[in-house]
Amino acid sequence: MSADYQVQNNVAVITLNNPPVNGLGLATRSAAVEALQRADSDPAVKAVVITGAGKAFSGGADIREFNSPKALTEPTLHTLIRTAESLAKPVVAAIHSVCMGGGLELALGCNYRVALPGAQIALPEVKLGLLPGAGGTQRLPRVLGLEASLDMIVSGNPVPSEKLADKSGGNALFDEVFPAGTDLVAAAVDFANKVADVRRPGAPPLPKVRDRKVEHADPQGFLEAVRARVKAAAGAFPAPLECVETVAASVELPFEEGCKFERERFIHLTQTVESKALRHAFFAERAASKVPDVPADTPVREIKSAAVVGAGTMGGGIAMNFANAGIPVTILETKQEALDKGLATIRKNYENTVRKGKLSPEKCEQRMALVKGSLSYDDIAQADIVIEAVFEDMGVKETVFRQLDAVMKPGAILASNTSTLDLNRIAASTSRPQDVIGLHFFSPANVMKLLEIVRGDATGKDVLATALALSKKLKKLGVVSGVCDGFIGNRMVEQYIRQAGFLLDEGALPQQVDRAIENFGFAMGPFRMGDLAGNDIGWYIRKRRAVEMPGVAYSKTADLLCEQGRFGQKTGAGWYDYQAGDRTAHPSQAVDEMIVRHSQDLGIARREISDQEIVERLVYALVNEGAKILEEGIALRASDIDMVYLSGYGFPLYRGGPMFYADTVGLANVLAAIGKYARGYHGEAWTPAPLLQRLAAEGRGFNG
Ligand code: NAI
């Protein structure tokens, strides 16, 4: 049963029962409609209470039904809501914990709403690029008024139930919010009996939200101001403004016409690429934590304490993640000076957050108290997990792992934060490769959501399962990658950066490349990104690769830049010039001249390069390498690659990630463009991925 029926004290109690959050899937809707009809025809029943079992009233539409015809099969959500609304007996929604989306729309179709305090109330559809499509945009303004309902619908953010019961202005979502700890069903049954008792012949009809009017002194003036504000904030996403227009319809149109308009705009939004991208990301995020050969019941190791080796840029940020999650962490360094500097940076970061009002001074101290420093391996030997974040040098890493192998307690997880190096080799320097895993954080490690979890050939399944569970505890998005140079993210970005360099040789300047890709929607172009991360990192990696992989060509411009000491923001100069204490990138005449001179040295006649070519070359370089990564099994699924790029590389969310974007362009079109660029400068970089060729020939996409 997905809706239970029980009569208590002459009141039918219908309990939505579809774990985990009582999603309003087809079976639940059918059972709820049947229960409402049963209550209607039962002479012993005076009124109805609808509530939810377990952890929610209802989280809304059943996400498992998304994109399936089930969502449109009768009884639809509309039918359920209208059945509740047109019942001859009073219907009371009894809300606790979570009431969102379709759940709230159902509650709005009831005659009365009561709640416990602390319930999260929201219409979050906008977060998936949609709008509430079952009357929410027409009913909520009739209850809460224009301003409060617009806030909720346009932001999608939850509001606690106790804030929605203030009737002083005549607007309240709830007829009553009971004191905390009240037995909700018993109180709702009493409430239902009370409202039923006053229903004698001649009494006014049952209150229905649809019969109310949206009150506002100057709706048009107010809506104009909101349109301007929302338009500016929404960027490329159409849904927020569509939310405003449908709410506006609740003021301007009769209820039924408003609902028709809402339906039309809802269907329009479901077809937009932006909503498809957001829904893709929503499902991709959930898929990422699943590894086919590591079932959900795989045992995990307990992580109650942690250690980090290296207190540099990454080590400090990684340690903060543990402290934020309440896990004590010890940082190991070789020199007191480096340790002091690392610990001071952590304190400074926390104090900045306190200054911004986002952390209380007490919490700052609590977190600092969880972070210890040490110069001795003995002090970290008992940690449940140790993450190495020392220099990106195989020799140094092997030495560290040999020492970790010697001191760490049995069962401890030995992780490396390496961004490119061979994890299998690192694991082989220990006697326990099954305990070794890559945990690749992104800079700044205390901020960036992405965590690449690198599975070595010997990594134990329980170690992988523990890393996935840990990523959730640290509020990261864990994506599993196999072992290869650069793993998923950096191996792909390598091809993107190579193309950016070739574009300079051929005629573009850094500011043009950055502008084109930023207009496409990237948070930051490749040259501004290089200046932020430090151009010396890539320089160092290219030197290593020149030995390990001779024959891979790069533009020499980046090396010329580094030879001048222009490492980026940290040296006050990189691809751009910087003024002290300011991160604004100013085009550099010296760099531009250096680039032009280099083209001359190569004998290249510089040409005008279109923004379209820049975008295609950078993005398709990601796509082509992504396809190789997918085919080699380095990534488990195309959507994992998209999540890496959305959460770690500033790829525009409304385009859904590189693989999803390629699907929207059409793989045959992507392949044709790759063929064209393969005939150009350094065309050898464009060997098409066999998977891309195959899917394009079959007329398919990466995501099915
Ligand atoms: P960093 O140079 O800022 O810090 C390295 C720290 O390790 C230094 O404080 C050094 O004193 C310490 N160290 C060196 N050898 C040691 C040893 N034997 N025992 C204890 N401490 C030792 O380097 P960064 O940027 O933090 O990078 C560390 C690792 O993280 C590298 O593997 C790098 O590839 C990776 N990484 C770096 C990212 C970045 O954006 N900087 C992003 C993701 C990963």
XYZ file of C-alpha atoms and ligand atoms in Angstrom:
748
model
C 0.000 0.000 0.000
C 1.296 3.435 -0.754
C -1.454 5.304 1.108
C -2.887 3.865 4.329
C -6.522 4.391 5.364
C -7.768 4.394 8.895
C -10.753 5.948 10.666
C -10.055 7.691 13.972
C -12.759 9.482 15.884
C -14.995 9.847 12.817
C -12.093 11.204 10.758
C -10.489 9.277 7.887
C -6.714 9.475 8.215
C -4.989 8.935 4.874
C -1.253 8.390 5.310
C 0.932 8.704 2.218
C 3.362 5.838 2.444
C 6.011 5.673 -0.257
C 9.497 5.721 1.298
C 11.822 7.508 1.491
C 9.901 10.806 1.125
C 6.384 9.791 0.034
C 6.983 10.828 -3.561
C 3.670 11.147 -5.372
C 4.238 8.360 -7.881
C 1.418 6.645 -9.743
C 0.744 3.942 -7.130
C 0.646 6.510 -4.316
C -1.622 8.831 -6.265
C -4.015 5.978 -7.115
C -4.156 4.813 -3.505
C -4.707 8.375 -2.248
C -7.555 9.031 -4.708
C -9.193 5.708 -3.770
C -8.874 6.546 -0.080
C -10.432 9.983 -0.622
C -13.373 8.411 -2.474
C -13.796 5.832 0.260
C -13.867 8.566 2.906
C -16.396 10.500 0.851
C -18.816 7.615 0.652
C -18.409 6.408 4.246
C -21.310 7.873 6.309
C -19.315 7.354 9.518
C -16.613 9.756 8.285
C -17.098 13.485 8.916
C -13.751 14.780 7.712
C -10.403 13.716 6.259
C -6.798 14.190 7.361
C -3.984 13.623 4.843
C -0.542 13.094 6.305
C 2.730 11.325 5.452
C 4.454 8.302 6.997
C 8.065 8.344 8.149
C 10.385 11.200 7.312
C 8.096 13.486 5.306
C 4.606 14.704 4.518
C 5.668 14.489 0.879
C 8.815 15.421 -1.021
C 6.772 15.967 -4.194
C 6.594 14.222 -7.539
C 8.337 10.846 -7.633
C 11.704 11.492 -9.268
C 11.845 7.886 -10.425
C 8.898 8.732 -12.714
C 10.656 11.695 -14.306
C 10.699 11.518 -18.086
C 8.369 8.508 -18.058
C 4.749 8.313 -19.255
C 3.762 7.260 -15.726
C 3.750 10.907 -14.619
C 0.926 11.540 -17.115
C -1.071 8.375 -16.321
C -4.375 8.865 -14.460
C -4.801 9.698 -11.733
C -2.303 12.479 -12.347
C -1.211 14.848 -9.620
C -3.851 17.300 -10.911
C -6.567 14.714 -10.527
C -5.462 13.888 -6.997
C -5.448 17.555 -6.008
C -8.835 18.201 -7.582
C -10.302 15.140 -5.873
C -9.172 16.495 -2.508
C -10.367 19.989 -3.352
C -13.846 18.935 -4.485
C -14.608 16.483 -1.681
C -17.864 17.279 0.099
C -16.187 16.752 3.494
C -13.461 18.974 4.951
C -9.940 17.842 4.081
C -7.041 18.789 6.359
C -3.378 18.416 5.374
C -1.294 17.503 8.437
C 2.270 18.463 7.626
C 5.558 17.557 9.257
C 9.255 17.336 8.341
C 9.208 17.949 4.572
C 6.495 19.308 2.319
C 7.807 20.194 -1.088
C 6.817 20.563 -4.719
C 3.806 18.404 -5.535
C 3.426 17.704 -1.805
C 2.810 21.385 -1.131
C 0.565 21.646 -4.187
C -1.552 18.825 -2.761
C -1.700 20.569 0.619
C -2.855 23.749 -1.150
C -5.751 21.788 -2.654
C -6.928 20.824 0.860
C -9.430 22.977 2.739
C -7.175 23.372 5.769
C -3.495 22.950 6.578
C -1.984 22.280 9.988
C 1.675 21.577 10.750
C 4.354 20.881 13.265
C 7.082 23.519 13.616
C 10.372 22.953 11.811
C 8.876 21.422 8.663
C 10.645 22.469 5.466
C 8.131 23.999 3.067
C 9.162 24.664 -0.542
C 8.304 24.741 -4.207
C 11.797 23.854 -5.478
C 10.925 23.172 -9.150
C 12.921 26.193 -10.330
C 16.080 24.368 -9.256
C 15.399 21.857 -12.015
C 14.666 24.624 -14.499
C 10.906 24.160 -14.124
C 7.995 25.786 -12.354
C 5.393 24.211 -10.074
C 3.061 22.607 -12.591
C 0.149 21.376 -10.463
C -1.473 24.649 -9.494
C 1.266 25.839 -7.106
C 1.844 29.117 -8.929
C -1.886 29.900 -8.804
C -2.724 28.715 -5.312
C 0.293 29.803 -3.260
C -0.107 33.540 -4.081
C -3.790 33.282 -3.112
C -2.674 32.133 0.337
C 0.621 33.892 1.013
C 0.209 36.980 -1.139
C 2.269 38.056 -4.067
C 5.560 38.924 -2.405
C 6.088 35.919 -0.149
C 4.919 33.443 -2.780
C 7.176 34.935 -5.462
C 10.116 34.643 -3.088
C 9.437 30.972 -2.515
C 8.661 30.063 -6.133
C 11.505 32.021 -7.755
C 14.169 30.920 -5.249
C 12.912 27.390 -4.655
C 14.320 27.679 -1.135
C 12.601 26.056 1.854
C 10.874 28.106 4.557
C 10.269 26.629 8.040
C 6.591 25.985 8.741
C 6.438 28.188 11.837
C 7.204 31.211 9.663
C 4.130 30.556 7.541
C 1.428 30.755 10.204
C 1.289 34.485 10.859
C -2.286 35.514 10.137
C -1.814 39.152 11.137
C -1.670 40.271 7.509
C -4.496 37.923 6.553
C -2.031 35.631 4.816
C -0.961 32.343 6.298
C -0.291 29.002 4.723
C -1.206 27.198 7.932
C -4.399 27.414 9.904
C -2.464 26.169 12.890
C 1.115 25.276 13.757
C 1.043 23.074 16.855
C 3.679 23.268 19.582
C 6.739 21.062 19.039
C 6.243 17.546 20.337
C 2.470 17.503 19.643
C 1.030 14.218 18.353
C 0.336 15.569 14.860
C -2.281 13.071 13.746
C -4.261 13.265 16.998
C -4.195 17.076 16.905
C -5.140 17.135 13.216
C -8.059 14.743 13.904
C -9.289 17.074 16.679
C -8.923 20.026 14.332
C -10.855 18.168 11.595
C -13.637 17.304 14.032
C -13.911 20.939 15.063
C -14.213 22.228 11.499
C -16.642 19.412 10.621
C -18.874 20.187 13.605
C -19.568 23.707 12.436
C -20.682 22.399 9.073
C -24.389 22.316 9.615
C -26.970 23.186 6.914
C -26.717 26.797 5.825
C -23.064 27.092 6.815
C -20.769 28.795 4.269
C -19.124 26.454 1.735
C -15.845 24.792 2.586
C -12.906 27.180 2.171
C -10.963 26.591 -1.031
C -7.762 28.360 -1.921
C -8.887 28.680 -5.540
C -11.806 30.909 -4.491
C -9.540 33.531 -2.950
C -8.127 36.632 -4.615
C -4.475 37.690 -4.654
C -4.348 40.891 -2.658
C -1.760 43.561 -3.427
C -1.893 47.371 -3.459
C 0.079 47.753 -6.684
C 0.620 44.374 -8.313
C 1.758 45.715 -11.686
C 4.379 48.064 -10.236
C 5.636 45.357 -7.928
C 5.804 42.748 -10.708
C 7.747 45.119 -12.953
C 10.413 45.580 -10.271
C 10.583 41.820 -9.692
C 10.901 41.086 -13.430
C 13.899 43.412 -13.695
C 15.595 41.923 -10.636
C 14.960 38.292 -11.571
C 16.030 38.808 -15.175
C 19.376 40.197 -14.034
C 19.978 37.372 -11.549
C 18.790 34.436 -13.667
C 21.498 34.691 -16.311
C 20.935 32.064 -18.972
C 18.173 30.235 -17.092
C 14.635 30.914 -18.349
C 12.751 29.292 -15.445
C 12.955 32.062 -12.812
C 11.344 34.614 -15.131
C 8.716 32.083 -16.231
C 7.937 31.594 -12.532
C 7.328 35.349 -12.233
C 5.035 35.359 -15.281
C 2.929 32.448 -14.060
C 2.590 33.994 -10.607
C 1.604 37.238 -12.366
C -1.162 35.233 -14.051
C -2.612 34.455 -10.620
C -3.291 38.192 -10.261
C -4.414 38.833 -13.801
C -6.427 35.752 -14.788
C -9.299 33.737 -13.310
C -8.133 30.579 -11.522
C -8.829 28.071 -14.313
C -7.195 30.229 -16.963
C -4.206 30.795 -14.695
C -3.847 27.026 -14.305
C -3.993 26.593 -18.083
C -1.272 29.188 -18.523
C 0.822 27.497 -15.817
C 0.477 24.150 -17.612
C 1.541 25.654 -20.910
C 4.631 27.345 -19.450
C 5.504 24.202 -17.496
C 5.451 22.076 -20.650
C 7.480 24.700 -22.483
C 10.131 24.635 -19.734
C 10.375 20.844 -19.732
C 11.536 21.126 -23.361
C 14.284 23.707 -22.753
C 17.882 22.601 -22.895
C 18.530 24.453 -19.618
C 15.968 22.391 -17.722
C 17.173 19.207 -19.385
C 20.719 20.110 -18.316
C 19.666 20.750 -14.710
C 17.733 17.491 -14.549
C 20.681 15.683 -16.100
C 22.940 17.117 -13.392
C 20.419 16.164 -10.695
C 20.416 12.518 -11.763
C 24.128 12.522 -12.596
C 24.963 13.600 -9.048
C 22.984 10.686 -7.631
C 24.415 8.196 -10.132
C 28.003 9.190 -9.337
C 27.986 7.491 -5.935
C 27.104 4.116 -7.463
C 29.836 1.748 -8.595
C 28.497 -1.377 -10.339
C 30.797 -3.907 -8.656
C 30.672 -2.237 -5.234
C 27.164 -2.909 -3.919
C 25.482 -0.555 -1.471
C 25.939 -3.043 1.383
C 29.748 -3.219 0.987
C 31.237 -2.806 4.482
C 32.922 0.526 5.158
C 35.786 1.320 7.521
C 35.177 3.754 10.343
C 36.797 7.191 9.938
C 37.065 8.826 13.336
C 40.438 10.486 12.909
C 42.507 11.687 9.991
C 46.008 12.815 9.084
C 47.337 14.911 6.229
C 50.952 14.863 5.041
C 52.062 18.273 3.773
C 50.733 21.627 5.013
C 50.902 23.447 1.669
C 48.126 24.847 -0.498
C 46.229 21.573 -0.661
C 47.109 19.979 2.674
C 45.698 22.888 4.678
C 42.436 22.952 2.725
C 42.034 19.177 3.012
C 42.557 19.340 6.772
C 39.849 22.014 7.032
C 37.363 19.607 5.428
C 37.875 17.140 8.248
C 37.676 19.803 10.945
C 34.452 21.116 9.373
C 33.004 17.606 9.601
C 34.046 17.308 13.265
C 36.821 14.781 12.581
C 40.135 15.450 14.363
C 43.034 15.804 11.949
C 46.820 15.946 12.378
C 48.998 17.598 9.750
C 52.499 16.262 9.276
C 55.303 18.420 7.893
C 59.066 18.131 7.567
C 59.900 21.586 8.918
C 58.437 23.586 11.794
C 58.387 26.688 9.634
C 56.233 25.078 6.916
C 53.935 23.639 9.582
C 53.481 27.000 11.310
C 52.763 28.659 8.010
C 50.193 26.015 7.064
C 48.400 26.197 10.420
C 48.392 30.009 10.292
C 46.780 29.895 6.843
C 44.033 27.620 8.157
C 43.358 30.014 11.033
C 43.339 32.968 8.666
C 40.805 31.221 6.398
C 38.486 30.493 9.320
C 38.844 34.024 10.672
C 37.914 35.440 7.262
C 34.750 33.343 7.363
C 34.009 34.650 10.855
C 34.511 38.214 9.608
C 31.996 37.605 6.828
C 29.510 36.476 9.485
C 29.320 32.944 8.104
C 30.899 31.215 11.111
C 30.636 32.004 14.816
C 33.893 32.716 16.718
C 33.121 29.697 18.955
C 32.776 27.372 15.971
C 36.034 28.753 14.578
C 37.806 27.825 17.817
C 36.111 24.413 17.925
C 37.375 23.678 14.438
C 40.871 24.946 15.115
C 40.960 22.734 18.206
C 40.454 19.717 15.934
C 43.536 20.569 13.848
C 46.943 19.546 15.235
C 50.395 19.811 13.706
C 53.333 17.429 14.008
C 56.790 16.723 12.633
C 56.738 13.067 13.633
C 55.170 10.103 11.852
C 54.526 8.548 15.278
C 51.814 11.147 15.899
C 49.762 10.076 12.892
C 50.205 6.303 13.148
C 46.781 5.729 14.751
C 44.773 7.779 12.233
C 42.007 5.929 10.375
C 42.931 7.681 7.130
C 45.979 9.603 5.963
C 45.988 11.829 2.885
C 49.331 12.668 1.340
C 49.577 16.158 -0.228
C 53.328 16.657 -0.697
C 55.100 17.851 -3.851
C 53.916 16.351 -7.149
C 57.041 14.209 -7.538
C 56.989 10.419 -7.738
C 60.232 10.033 -5.759
C 58.981 12.183 -2.880
C 55.611 10.436 -2.869
C 57.164 6.947 -2.864
C 59.342 7.889 0.097
C 56.322 9.191 2.013
C 54.254 6.070 1.254
C 57.083 3.750 2.357
C 57.144 5.595 5.664
C 53.355 5.495 5.974
C 53.463 1.759 5.294
C 55.959 1.353 8.114
C 54.062 3.319 10.771
C 50.326 3.368 10.028
C 48.112 0.993 12.024
C 46.725 -2.010 10.144
C 43.509 -1.142 8.297
C 44.313 2.558 7.933
C 43.485 3.998 4.512
C 46.493 5.479 2.722
C 45.345 8.147 0.250
C 47.185 10.384 -2.176
C 46.048 13.776 -3.436
C 48.190 13.463 -6.561
C 46.719 15.248 -9.560
C 48.477 13.296 -12.294
C 50.823 10.589 -11.016
C 50.429 6.811 -11.371
C 48.522 5.674 -8.298
C 49.378 2.029 -8.964
C 53.070 2.861 -8.658
C 52.454 4.757 -5.440
C 50.490 1.760 -4.108
C 53.285 -0.611 -5.127
C 55.698 1.245 -2.831
C 53.709 -0.143 0.114
C 53.075 -3.675 1.324
C 49.301 -2.976 1.399
C 48.157 -1.730 -2.019
C 44.579 -2.734 -1.175
C 44.524 0.143 1.348
C 45.798 2.745 -1.115
C 43.444 5.080 -2.987
C 43.588 8.472 -4.681
C 41.572 11.301 -3.142
C 42.052 14.167 -5.543
C 40.728 17.386 -4.032
C 40.474 20.585 -6.061
C 41.851 23.962 -5.140
C 40.749 25.643 -2.887
C 40.156 22.292 -1.220
C 37.932 23.693 1.532
C 35.615 25.237 -1.068
C 35.520 23.122 -4.230
C 32.844 20.442 -4.232
C 34.546 17.920 -6.492
C 36.525 14.986 -5.145
C 37.957 12.573 -7.714
C 38.239 9.175 -6.079
C 40.974 7.281 -7.876
C 40.594 3.515 -7.819
C 43.888 1.712 -8.222
C 44.163 -1.806 -9.660
C 44.483 -3.221 -6.144
C 42.250 -0.794 -4.190
C 39.914 -2.769 -1.905
C 36.171 -2.481 -2.485
C 35.658 -1.570 1.152
C 38.253 1.196 0.783
C 36.403 2.560 -2.250
C 33.051 2.341 -0.446
C 34.597 4.139 2.546
C 35.934 6.912 0.301
C 32.493 7.389 -1.272
C 30.865 7.553 2.155
C 33.579 9.942 3.364
C 33.003 12.255 0.402
C 29.383 12.670 1.547
C 30.456 13.322 5.120
C 32.852 16.015 3.878
C 30.011 17.447 1.716
C 31.922 16.708 -1.475
C 30.782 15.225 -4.723
C 32.783 12.033 -5.104
C 33.355 10.808 -8.676
C 35.266 7.570 -9.252
C 38.106 7.543 -11.781
C 40.433 4.807 -12.960
C 44.194 5.348 -13.092
C 45.646 7.338 -15.992
C 47.765 10.448 -16.281
C 45.576 13.279 -14.990
C 42.585 11.038 -14.194
C 39.272 12.291 -15.629
C 39.445 16.040 -15.083
C 43.084 16.940 -15.663
C 43.562 14.494 -18.533
C 40.728 16.238 -20.379
C 41.779 19.748 -19.408
C 45.211 18.997 -20.808
C 43.708 18.785 -24.318
C 41.699 21.949 -23.713
C 44.808 23.833 -22.619
C 46.816 22.493 -25.559
C 44.218 23.900 -27.946
C 44.258 27.229 -26.098
C 48.046 27.364 -26.645
C 47.797 26.467 -30.341
C 45.209 29.229 -30.779
C 47.800 31.734 -29.497
C 50.348 30.494 -32.036
C 47.820 30.878 -34.842
C 46.507 34.353 -34.127
C 44.474 34.679 -30.904
C 45.464 36.527 -27.719
C 44.746 35.296 -24.171
C 42.024 37.861 -23.544
C 40.167 36.855 -26.718
C 40.280 33.158 -25.868
C 39.163 33.795 -22.290
C 36.357 36.123 -23.378
C 35.000 33.644 -25.941
C 34.889 30.717 -23.540
C 33.564 32.861 -20.688
C 30.766 34.050 -22.996
C 30.039 30.389 -23.658
C 29.495 30.221 -19.914
C 32.706 28.929 -18.309
C 33.428 30.564 -14.963
C 36.975 31.371 -16.101
C 38.933 31.054 -19.350
C 42.085 28.905 -19.562
C 44.553 31.778 -19.207
C 42.913 33.404 -16.214
C 42.686 29.903 -14.745
C 46.411 29.348 -15.354
C 47.234 32.616 -13.614
C 45.105 31.635 -10.633
C 46.459 28.094 -10.241
C 50.077 29.035 -11.052
C 51.554 28.539 -14.511
C 54.587 26.853 -12.965
C 52.481 23.747 -12.163
C 51.827 23.058 -15.855
C 55.454 23.890 -16.669
C 56.640 21.272 -14.236
C 54.187 18.678 -15.596
C 55.215 19.395 -19.218
C 58.863 18.842 -18.295
C 58.001 15.448 -16.808
C 55.879 14.506 -19.792
C 58.615 15.552 -22.236
C 60.587 12.646 -20.769
C 57.728 10.167 -20.283
C 55.730 10.989 -23.415
C 58.046 12.573 -25.968
C 56.336 13.630 -29.175
C 53.308 15.305 -27.596
C 53.397 18.864 -28.938
C 52.508 21.986 -26.981
C 52.612 25.644 -27.871
C 55.914 26.976 -26.506
C 54.247 30.205 -25.330
C 53.527 28.864 -21.836
C 57.181 27.878 -21.355
C 58.357 31.293 -22.602
C 56.008 32.871 -20.072
C 57.390 30.790 -17.205
C 60.985 31.452 -18.239
C 60.209 35.113 -17.514
C 58.987 34.145 -14.033
C 55.402 35.054 -14.955
C 53.770 32.319 -12.833
C 50.457 34.167 -12.416
C 48.742 36.013 -9.587
C 51.283 34.822 -7.020
C 54.106 36.618 -8.864
C 51.947 39.613 -9.847
C 52.257 38.691 -13.525
C 51.249 35.809 -15.745
C 49.282 35.806 -18.970
C 47.937 39.057 -17.571
C 49.319 41.850 -15.396
C 48.058 42.228 -11.820
C 48.179 45.075 -9.360
C 49.118 44.325 -5.761
C 46.184 43.049 -3.701
C 43.879 42.896 -6.727
C 42.903 39.824 -8.720
C 41.686 41.795 -11.757
C 43.421 40.565 -14.922
C 44.773 43.365 -17.133
C 45.892 42.423 -20.671
C 49.681 42.589 -20.864
C 51.336 44.293 -23.797
C 54.559 42.439 -23.099
C 52.826 39.057 -23.255
C 50.897 39.974 -26.391
C 54.162 40.998 -28.077
C 55.817 37.800 -26.934
C 52.995 35.755 -28.500
C 53.132 37.634 -31.807
C 56.923 37.285 -31.924
C 56.628 33.559 -31.293
C 54.258 33.153 -34.248
C 56.808 35.000 -36.398
C 59.579 32.708 -35.164
C 57.445 29.736 -36.191
C 56.806 31.335 -39.588
C 53.056 31.430 -38.968
C 51.017 34.211 -40.591
C 48.656 35.135 -37.771
C 44.986 35.072 -38.751
C 41.688 36.331 -37.365
C 40.127 33.521 -35.321
C 36.385 33.520 -34.648
C 34.913 33.074 -31.196
C 33.009 30.087 -32.538
C 36.243 28.361 -33.535
C 37.727 29.079 -30.116
C 34.744 27.596 -28.311
C 34.557 24.551 -30.572
C 38.239 23.775 -30.305
C 38.330 24.084 -26.530
C 35.060 22.269 -25.812
C 35.390 19.537 -28.452
C 38.913 18.836 -27.185
C 37.259 18.029 -23.833
C 34.567 15.945 -25.519
C 36.959 13.910 -27.654
C 39.238 13.102 -24.717
C 36.158 12.433 -22.562
C 35.019 9.852 -25.107
C 38.409 8.122 -24.918
C 38.239 8.138 -21.120
C 34.779 6.608 -21.256
C 35.780 3.940 -23.719
C 38.842 2.979 -21.675
C 36.647 2.597 -18.601
C 38.495 5.345 -16.708
C 35.086 6.954 -16.153
C 32.149 4.685 -15.357
C 29.584 6.760 -17.229
C 29.351 9.900 -19.369
C 27.398 11.669 -16.639
C 30.340 11.196 -14.233
C 32.512 13.180 -16.649
C 29.849 15.878 -16.745
C 29.791 16.054 -12.940
C 33.582 16.430 -12.838
C 33.358 19.392 -15.200
C 30.300 20.997 -13.584
C 31.609 20.758 -10.036
C 35.362 21.114 -10.541
C 36.082 23.071 -13.707
C 33.405 25.781 -13.931
C 31.650 24.288 -16.962
C 28.302 26.124 -17.371
C 25.569 24.264 -15.515
C 22.911 25.250 -18.038
C 24.822 23.323 -20.698
C 24.904 20.180 -18.562
C 28.627 19.284 -18.839
C 30.774 18.554 -21.919
C 29.305 15.141 -22.780
C 25.705 16.296 -22.341
C 26.501 19.410 -24.371
C 27.955 17.277 -27.182
C 24.729 15.279 -27.203
C 22.702 18.475 -27.620
C 24.943 19.607 -30.504
C 24.695 16.141 -32.081
C 27.709 13.830 -32.145
C 27.800 13.803 -35.955
C 28.240 17.588 -35.892
C 30.954 17.332 -33.245
C 32.753 14.709 -35.292
C 32.529 16.803 -38.468
C 34.099 19.797 -36.678
C 36.855 17.576 -35.278
C 37.549 16.341 -38.828
C 37.902 19.944 -39.977
C 40.326 20.875 -37.191
C 42.316 17.696 -37.825
C 43.298 19.208 -41.167
C 44.585 22.393 -39.473
C 47.490 23.438 -37.245
C 48.682 20.539 -35.068
C 45.877 18.455 -36.499
C 47.459 15.355 -34.916
C 45.854 16.450 -31.626
C 42.451 15.634 -33.130
C 42.510 11.830 -33.539
C 38.810 11.134 -33.094
C 37.796 8.797 -30.283
C 36.488 5.505 -31.710
C 33.516 5.682 -29.346
C 32.598 9.105 -30.689
C 32.800 7.786 -34.256
C 30.679 4.772 -33.429
C 27.960 6.664 -31.571
C 27.857 9.365 -34.247
C 27.415 6.704 -36.943
C 24.582 5.110 -34.960
C 22.913 8.481 -34.425
C 23.218 8.063 -30.675
C 24.508 10.234 -27.835
C 26.851 9.625 -24.877
C 23.916 9.709 -22.482
C 21.825 7.207 -24.449
P 52.608 22.808 -1.973
O 53.949 22.970 -2.519
O 51.793 24.016 -1.662
O 52.662 21.955 -0.634
C 53.417 20.809 -0.461
C 53.768 20.733 1.014
O 54.286 19.445 1.285
C 54.847 21.733 1.437
O 54.395 22.460 2.564
C 56.039 20.845 1.817
O 56.797 21.364 2.906
C 55.334 19.557 2.210
N 56.196 18.383 2.078
C 57.030 18.054 1.071
N 57.605 16.869 1.302
C 57.123 16.412 2.479
C 57.325 15.245 3.246
N 58.176 14.303 2.861
N 56.659 15.112 4.400
C 55.817 16.073 4.807
N 55.578 17.200 4.130
C 56.207 17.371 2.968
O 51.829 21.846 -2.993
P 50.283 21.710 -3.269
O 49.865 22.644 -4.328
O 49.558 21.702 -1.979
O 50.211 20.261 -3.911
C 50.303 19.091 -3.147
C 49.739 17.922 -3.932
O 48.406 18.202 -4.280
C 50.467 17.630 -5.229
O 50.453 16.266 -5.438
C 49.590 18.322 -6.265
O 49.688 17.774 -7.542
C 48.230 18.069 -5.679
N 47.199 19.006 -6.093
C 47.434 20.348 -6.212
C 46.439 21.206 -6.633
C 46.673 22.679 -6.715
O 45.847 23.376 -7.319
N 47.721 23.216 -6.140
C 45.089 20.687 -6.966
C 44.936 19.278 -6.718
C 45.964 18.478 -6.325
